[in-house]
Short mmCIF file of C-alpha atoms in Angstrom, two decimals:
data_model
loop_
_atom_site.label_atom_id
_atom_site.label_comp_id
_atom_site.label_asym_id
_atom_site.label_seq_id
_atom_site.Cartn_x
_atom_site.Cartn_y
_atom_site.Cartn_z
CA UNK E 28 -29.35 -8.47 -9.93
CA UNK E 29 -27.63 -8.96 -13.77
CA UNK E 30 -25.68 -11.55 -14.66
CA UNK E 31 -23.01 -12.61 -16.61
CA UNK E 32 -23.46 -12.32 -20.15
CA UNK E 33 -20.30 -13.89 -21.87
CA UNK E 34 -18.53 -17.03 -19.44
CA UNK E 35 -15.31 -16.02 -21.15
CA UNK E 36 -15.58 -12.47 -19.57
CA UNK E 37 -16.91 -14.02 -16.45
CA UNK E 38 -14.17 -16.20 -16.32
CA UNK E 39 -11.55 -13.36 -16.75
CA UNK E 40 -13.32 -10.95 -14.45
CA UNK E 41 -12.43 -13.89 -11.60
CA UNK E 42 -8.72 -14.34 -12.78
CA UNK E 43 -7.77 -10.78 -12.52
CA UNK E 44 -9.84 -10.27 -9.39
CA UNK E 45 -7.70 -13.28 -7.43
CA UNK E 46 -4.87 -12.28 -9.39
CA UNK E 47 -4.53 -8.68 -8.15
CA UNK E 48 -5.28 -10.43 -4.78
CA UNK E 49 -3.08 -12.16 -4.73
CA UNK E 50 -0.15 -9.64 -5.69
CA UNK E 51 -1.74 -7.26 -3.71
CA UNK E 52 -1.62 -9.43 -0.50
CA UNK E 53 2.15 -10.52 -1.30
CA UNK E 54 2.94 -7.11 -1.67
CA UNK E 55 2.61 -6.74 1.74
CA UNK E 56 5.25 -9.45 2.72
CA UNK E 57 8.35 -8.01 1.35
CA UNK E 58 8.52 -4.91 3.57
CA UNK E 59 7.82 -7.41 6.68
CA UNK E 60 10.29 -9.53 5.95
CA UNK E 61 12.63 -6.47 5.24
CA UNK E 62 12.17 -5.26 8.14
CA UNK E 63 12.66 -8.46 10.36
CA UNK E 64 15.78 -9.51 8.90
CA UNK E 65 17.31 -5.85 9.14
CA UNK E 66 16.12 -5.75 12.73
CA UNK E 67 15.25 -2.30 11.56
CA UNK E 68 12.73 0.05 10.42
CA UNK E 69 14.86 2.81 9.19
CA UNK E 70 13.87 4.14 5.76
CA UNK E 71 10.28 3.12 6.08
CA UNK E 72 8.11 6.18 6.68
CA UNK E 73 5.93 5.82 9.84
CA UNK E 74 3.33 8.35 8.25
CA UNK E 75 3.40 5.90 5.43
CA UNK E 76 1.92 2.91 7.93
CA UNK E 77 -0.54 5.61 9.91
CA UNK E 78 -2.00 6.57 6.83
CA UNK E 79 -2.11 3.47 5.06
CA UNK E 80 -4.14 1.50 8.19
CA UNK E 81 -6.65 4.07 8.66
CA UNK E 82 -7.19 3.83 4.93
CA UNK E 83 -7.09 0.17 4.65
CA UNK E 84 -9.39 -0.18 7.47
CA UNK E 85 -12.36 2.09 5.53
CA UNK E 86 -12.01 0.24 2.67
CA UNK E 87 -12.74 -2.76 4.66
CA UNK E 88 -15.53 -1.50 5.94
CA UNK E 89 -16.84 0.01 2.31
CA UNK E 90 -16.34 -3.55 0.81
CA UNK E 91 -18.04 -6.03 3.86
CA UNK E 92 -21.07 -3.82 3.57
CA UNK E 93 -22.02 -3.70 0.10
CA UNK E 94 -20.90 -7.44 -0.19
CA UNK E 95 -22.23 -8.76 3.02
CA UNK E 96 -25.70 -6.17 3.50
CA UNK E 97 -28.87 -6.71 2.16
CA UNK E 98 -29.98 -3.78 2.97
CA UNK E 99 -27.33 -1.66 1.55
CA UNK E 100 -27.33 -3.49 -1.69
CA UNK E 101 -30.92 -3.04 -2.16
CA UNK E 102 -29.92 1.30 -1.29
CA UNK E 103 -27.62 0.44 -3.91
CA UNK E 104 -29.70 -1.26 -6.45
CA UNK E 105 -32.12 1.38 -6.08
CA UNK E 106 -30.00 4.27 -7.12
CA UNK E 107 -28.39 2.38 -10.32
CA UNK E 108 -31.13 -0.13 -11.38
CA UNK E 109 -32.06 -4.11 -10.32
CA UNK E 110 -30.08 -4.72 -14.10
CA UNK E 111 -26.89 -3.74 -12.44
CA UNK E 112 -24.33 -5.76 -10.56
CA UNK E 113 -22.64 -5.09 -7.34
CA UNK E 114 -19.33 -3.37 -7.79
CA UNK E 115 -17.46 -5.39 -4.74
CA UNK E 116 -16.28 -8.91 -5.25
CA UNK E 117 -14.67 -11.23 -2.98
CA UNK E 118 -11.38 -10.95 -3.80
CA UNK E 119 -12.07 -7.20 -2.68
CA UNK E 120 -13.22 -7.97 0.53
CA UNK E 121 -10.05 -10.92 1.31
CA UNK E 122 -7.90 -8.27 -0.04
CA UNK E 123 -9.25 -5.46 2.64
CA UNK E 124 -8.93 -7.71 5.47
CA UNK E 125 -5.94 -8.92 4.79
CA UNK E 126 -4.44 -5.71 4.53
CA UNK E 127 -5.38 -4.52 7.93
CA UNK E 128 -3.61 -7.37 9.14
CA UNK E 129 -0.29 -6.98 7.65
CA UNK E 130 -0.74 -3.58 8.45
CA UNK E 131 -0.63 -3.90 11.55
CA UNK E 132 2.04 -6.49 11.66
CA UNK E 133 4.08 -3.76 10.17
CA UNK E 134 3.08 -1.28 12.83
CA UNK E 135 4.21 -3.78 15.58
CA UNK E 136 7.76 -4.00 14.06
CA UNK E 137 7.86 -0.07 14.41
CA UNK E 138 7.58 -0.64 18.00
CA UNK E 139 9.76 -2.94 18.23
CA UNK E 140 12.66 -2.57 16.02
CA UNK E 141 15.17 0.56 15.60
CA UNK E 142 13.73 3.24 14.89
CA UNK E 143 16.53 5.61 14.58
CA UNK E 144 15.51 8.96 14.96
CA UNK E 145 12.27 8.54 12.99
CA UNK E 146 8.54 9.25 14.39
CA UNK E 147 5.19 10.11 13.79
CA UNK E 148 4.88 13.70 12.41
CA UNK E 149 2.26 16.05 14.08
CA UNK E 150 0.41 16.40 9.70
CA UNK E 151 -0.17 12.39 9.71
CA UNK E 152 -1.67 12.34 13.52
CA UNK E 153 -3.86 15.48 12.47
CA UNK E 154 -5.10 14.28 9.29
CA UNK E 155 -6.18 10.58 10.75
CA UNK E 156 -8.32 12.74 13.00
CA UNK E 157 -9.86 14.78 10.85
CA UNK E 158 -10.54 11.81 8.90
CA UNK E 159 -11.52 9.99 12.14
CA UNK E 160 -14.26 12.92 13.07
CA UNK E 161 -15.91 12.96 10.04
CA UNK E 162 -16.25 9.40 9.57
CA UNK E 163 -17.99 9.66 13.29
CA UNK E 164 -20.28 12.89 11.84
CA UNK E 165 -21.16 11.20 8.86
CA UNK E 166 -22.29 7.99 10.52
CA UNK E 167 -24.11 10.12 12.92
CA UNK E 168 -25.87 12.12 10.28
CA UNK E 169 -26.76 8.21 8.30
CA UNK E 170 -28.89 6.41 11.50
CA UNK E 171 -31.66 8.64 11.58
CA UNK E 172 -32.47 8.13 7.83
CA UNK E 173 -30.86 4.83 7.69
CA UNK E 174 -28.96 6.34 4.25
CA UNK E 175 -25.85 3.52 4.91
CA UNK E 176 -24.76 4.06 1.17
CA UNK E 177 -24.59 7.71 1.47
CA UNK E 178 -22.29 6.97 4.37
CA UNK E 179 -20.36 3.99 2.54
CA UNK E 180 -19.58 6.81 -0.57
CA UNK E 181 -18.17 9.53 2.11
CA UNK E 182 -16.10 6.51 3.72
CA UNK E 183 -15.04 5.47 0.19
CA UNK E 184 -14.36 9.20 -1.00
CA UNK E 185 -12.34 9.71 2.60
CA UNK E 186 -10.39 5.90 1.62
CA UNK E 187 -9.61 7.53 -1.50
CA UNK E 188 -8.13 11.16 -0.52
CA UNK E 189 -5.82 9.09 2.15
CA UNK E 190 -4.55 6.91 -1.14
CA UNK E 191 -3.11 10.24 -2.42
CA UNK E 192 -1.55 11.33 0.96
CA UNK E 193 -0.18 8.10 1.84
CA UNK E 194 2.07 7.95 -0.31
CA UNK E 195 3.74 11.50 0.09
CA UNK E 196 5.31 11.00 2.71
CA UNK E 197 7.45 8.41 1.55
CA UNK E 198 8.12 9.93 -1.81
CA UNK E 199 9.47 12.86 -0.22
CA UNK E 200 11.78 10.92 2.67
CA UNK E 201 13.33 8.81 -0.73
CA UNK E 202 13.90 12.45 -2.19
CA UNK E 203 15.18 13.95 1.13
CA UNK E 204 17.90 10.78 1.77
CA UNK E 205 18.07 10.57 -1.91
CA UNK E 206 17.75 7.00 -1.25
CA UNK E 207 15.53 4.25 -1.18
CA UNK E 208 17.32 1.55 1.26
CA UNK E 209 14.64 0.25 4.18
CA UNK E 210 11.91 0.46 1.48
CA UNK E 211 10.80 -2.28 -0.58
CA UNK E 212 10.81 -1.86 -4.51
CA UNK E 213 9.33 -5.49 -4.03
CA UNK E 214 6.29 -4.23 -2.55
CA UNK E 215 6.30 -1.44 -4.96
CA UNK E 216 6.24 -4.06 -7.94
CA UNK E 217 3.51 -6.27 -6.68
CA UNK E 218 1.69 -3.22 -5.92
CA UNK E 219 1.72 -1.86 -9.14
CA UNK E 220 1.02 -5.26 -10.62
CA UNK E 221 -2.57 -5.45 -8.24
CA UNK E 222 -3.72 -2.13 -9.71
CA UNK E 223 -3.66 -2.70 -13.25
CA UNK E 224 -5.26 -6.19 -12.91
CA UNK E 225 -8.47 -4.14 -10.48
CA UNK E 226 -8.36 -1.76 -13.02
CA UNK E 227 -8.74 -4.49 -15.80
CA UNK E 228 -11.52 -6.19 -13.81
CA UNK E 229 -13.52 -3.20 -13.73
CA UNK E 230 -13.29 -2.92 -17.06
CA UNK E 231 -14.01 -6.35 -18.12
CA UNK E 232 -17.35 -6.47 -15.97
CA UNK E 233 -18.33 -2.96 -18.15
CA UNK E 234 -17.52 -4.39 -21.08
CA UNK E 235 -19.91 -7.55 -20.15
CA UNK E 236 -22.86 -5.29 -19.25
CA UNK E 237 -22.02 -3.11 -21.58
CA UNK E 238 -22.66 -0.14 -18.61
CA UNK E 239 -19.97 1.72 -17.21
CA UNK E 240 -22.16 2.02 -13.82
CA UNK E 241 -19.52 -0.31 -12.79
CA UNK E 242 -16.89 2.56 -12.11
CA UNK E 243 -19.30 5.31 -11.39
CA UNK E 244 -20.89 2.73 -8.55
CA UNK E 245 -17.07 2.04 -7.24
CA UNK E 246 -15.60 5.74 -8.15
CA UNK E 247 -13.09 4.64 -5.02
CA UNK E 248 -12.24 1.44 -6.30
CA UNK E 249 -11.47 3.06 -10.06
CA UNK E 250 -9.42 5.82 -8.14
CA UNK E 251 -7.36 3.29 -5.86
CA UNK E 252 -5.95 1.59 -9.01
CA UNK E 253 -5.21 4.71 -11.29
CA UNK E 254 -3.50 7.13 -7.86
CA UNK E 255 -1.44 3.48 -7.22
CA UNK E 256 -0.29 3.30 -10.58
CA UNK E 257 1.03 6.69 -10.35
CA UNK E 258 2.76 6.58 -6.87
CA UNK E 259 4.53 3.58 -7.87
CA UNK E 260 5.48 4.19 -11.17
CA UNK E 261 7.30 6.91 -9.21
CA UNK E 262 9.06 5.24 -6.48
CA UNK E 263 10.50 2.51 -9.61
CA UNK E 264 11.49 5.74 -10.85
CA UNK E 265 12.98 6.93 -7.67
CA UNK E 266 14.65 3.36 -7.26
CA UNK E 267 15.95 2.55 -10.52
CA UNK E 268 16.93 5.76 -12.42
CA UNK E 269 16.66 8.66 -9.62
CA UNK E 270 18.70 7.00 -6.86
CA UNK E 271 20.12 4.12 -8.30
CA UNK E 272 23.57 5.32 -8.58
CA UNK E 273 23.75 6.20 -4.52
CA UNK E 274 22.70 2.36 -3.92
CA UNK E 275 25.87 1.00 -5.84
CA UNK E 276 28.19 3.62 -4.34
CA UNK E 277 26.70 2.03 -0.83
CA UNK E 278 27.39 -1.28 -2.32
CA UNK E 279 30.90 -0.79 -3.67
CA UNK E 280 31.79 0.75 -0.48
CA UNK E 281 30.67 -2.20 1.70
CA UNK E 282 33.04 -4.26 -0.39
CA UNK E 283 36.09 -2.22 -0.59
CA UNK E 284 39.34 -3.72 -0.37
CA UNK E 285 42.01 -2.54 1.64
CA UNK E 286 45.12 -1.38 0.35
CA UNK E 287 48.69 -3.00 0.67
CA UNK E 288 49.51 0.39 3.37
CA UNK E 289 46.64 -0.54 5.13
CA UNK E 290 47.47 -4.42 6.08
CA UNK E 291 51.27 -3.25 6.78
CA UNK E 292 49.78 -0.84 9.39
CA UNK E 293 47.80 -3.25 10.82
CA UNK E 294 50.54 -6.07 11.19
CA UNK E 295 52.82 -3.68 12.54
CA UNK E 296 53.01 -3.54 16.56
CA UNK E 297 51.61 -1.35 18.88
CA UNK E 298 54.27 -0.04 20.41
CA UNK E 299 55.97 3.66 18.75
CA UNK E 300 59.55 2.05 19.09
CA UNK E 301 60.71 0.52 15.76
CA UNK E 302 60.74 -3.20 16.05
CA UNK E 303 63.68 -4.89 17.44
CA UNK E 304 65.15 -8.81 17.25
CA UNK E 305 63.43 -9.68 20.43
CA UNK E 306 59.55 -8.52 18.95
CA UNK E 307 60.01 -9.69 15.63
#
């Protein structure tokens, strides 16, 4: 296996991997905390959470084996050369796990919070099974030949098509409510933030190796950054310019005054009879 070539790049490759890590695991937090505090998942897309576990949990699975396997990083080594280096770090494997777990936290608040009238829609159940199936067919068609990165790529390459879709579902519920209230632009920002510092880790081990193996050999990884830094750019878009103006009428309306006609009413009795010496 390669090695570093420069400790400056080395040393950068490890700062933006526990950097995006780290944002990427905070990112989680926001929308948890939102929801605990409003008692209340209303807003939050339940497709969204589906989607996002089942593709969370392949990538978890793509990353532990090519980090943890012997055998599948010799498949690997094979097919791009013994000079190359293994396109999953640590901080890619933390980052996987831990965001199964929040996942589910987030699924368990669905459960038990309001829900309003929101549920699971019959596309998001259909398209974890299809996804489900052929996860079970490709494994399947990988233990006779033992061809585990074969079957790691159609994981990764299924991880990657349920990037695009999970976010849909959300971008069209904001567009539909014209609203982005139960939602965390929090999450959004810390999200965005993750991507461009994976992104710039890939690219700073290429630069080092002077290869760009390094994205061809992790075409999911490379994909996961540039489809996040889309879908977030627009939901800031959504949030700041799109919508923006509905979340201060909400505001201004929460703190409205009342009038002069409105306190007189109230301080006035109950009774239809105008008041009299004895009720004043």
């Amino acid at each position: 296996m390669a090695s570093w070539n420069s400790i400056p790049l080395e040393f950068t490759y490890e700062f933006l991997g526990w950097f995006g890590f780290s944002v990427w695991s905070i990112s989680f937090y926001p929308q948890v905390f939102l929801n605990y505090r409003r008692k209340s998942v209303v807003g939050l897309n339940f497709d969204f959470v589906l989607l996002n576990l089942t593709k969370h949990s392949s990538y978890l699975i793509y990353n532990a084996s090519i980090y943890f396997s012997p055998t599948v990083q010799k498949q690997y080594f094979e097919q791009f050369g013994d000079g190359e280096m293994i396109p999953v770090a640590a901080n890619d494997v933390a980052f996987s796990a831990h965001a199964v777990l929040l996942t589910l936290v987030t699924a368990f608040q669905i459960f038990i919070y309001d829900r309003g009238t929101q549920k699971l829609s019959r596309v998001a159940i259909g398209i974890v099974s299809v996804v489900l199936l052929t996860d079970a067919v490709c494994f399947a068609l990988a233990v006779p030949t033992h061809s585990w990165l074969r079957f790691l790529y159609n994981l990764n390459t299924l991880q990657v098509f349920l990037t695009v879709v999970k976010y849909i579902p959300q971008a069209i519920m904001n567009f539909k409510r014209k609203s982005t209230d139960g939602f965390s632009i929090t999450n959004i920002l810390l999200d965005l933030s993750g991507a461009i510092a994976s992104y710039g880790q890939m690219l700073v081990q290429s630069i080092d190796q002077g290869s760009w193996n390094n994205f061809y050999g992790n075409i999911g990884k490379l994909m996961l950054s540039l489809i996040t830094v889309f879908f977030d750019s627009l939901f800031i878009t959504q949030h700041f310019v799109l919508y923006a103006a509905a979340k201060k009428t909400c505001k201004a309306e929460a703190f409205v005054v009342p009038d002069e006609d409105d306190i007189k009413q109230h301080l006035l009795p109950c009774s239809d009879e105008p008041p009299t010496a004895d009720n004043v």
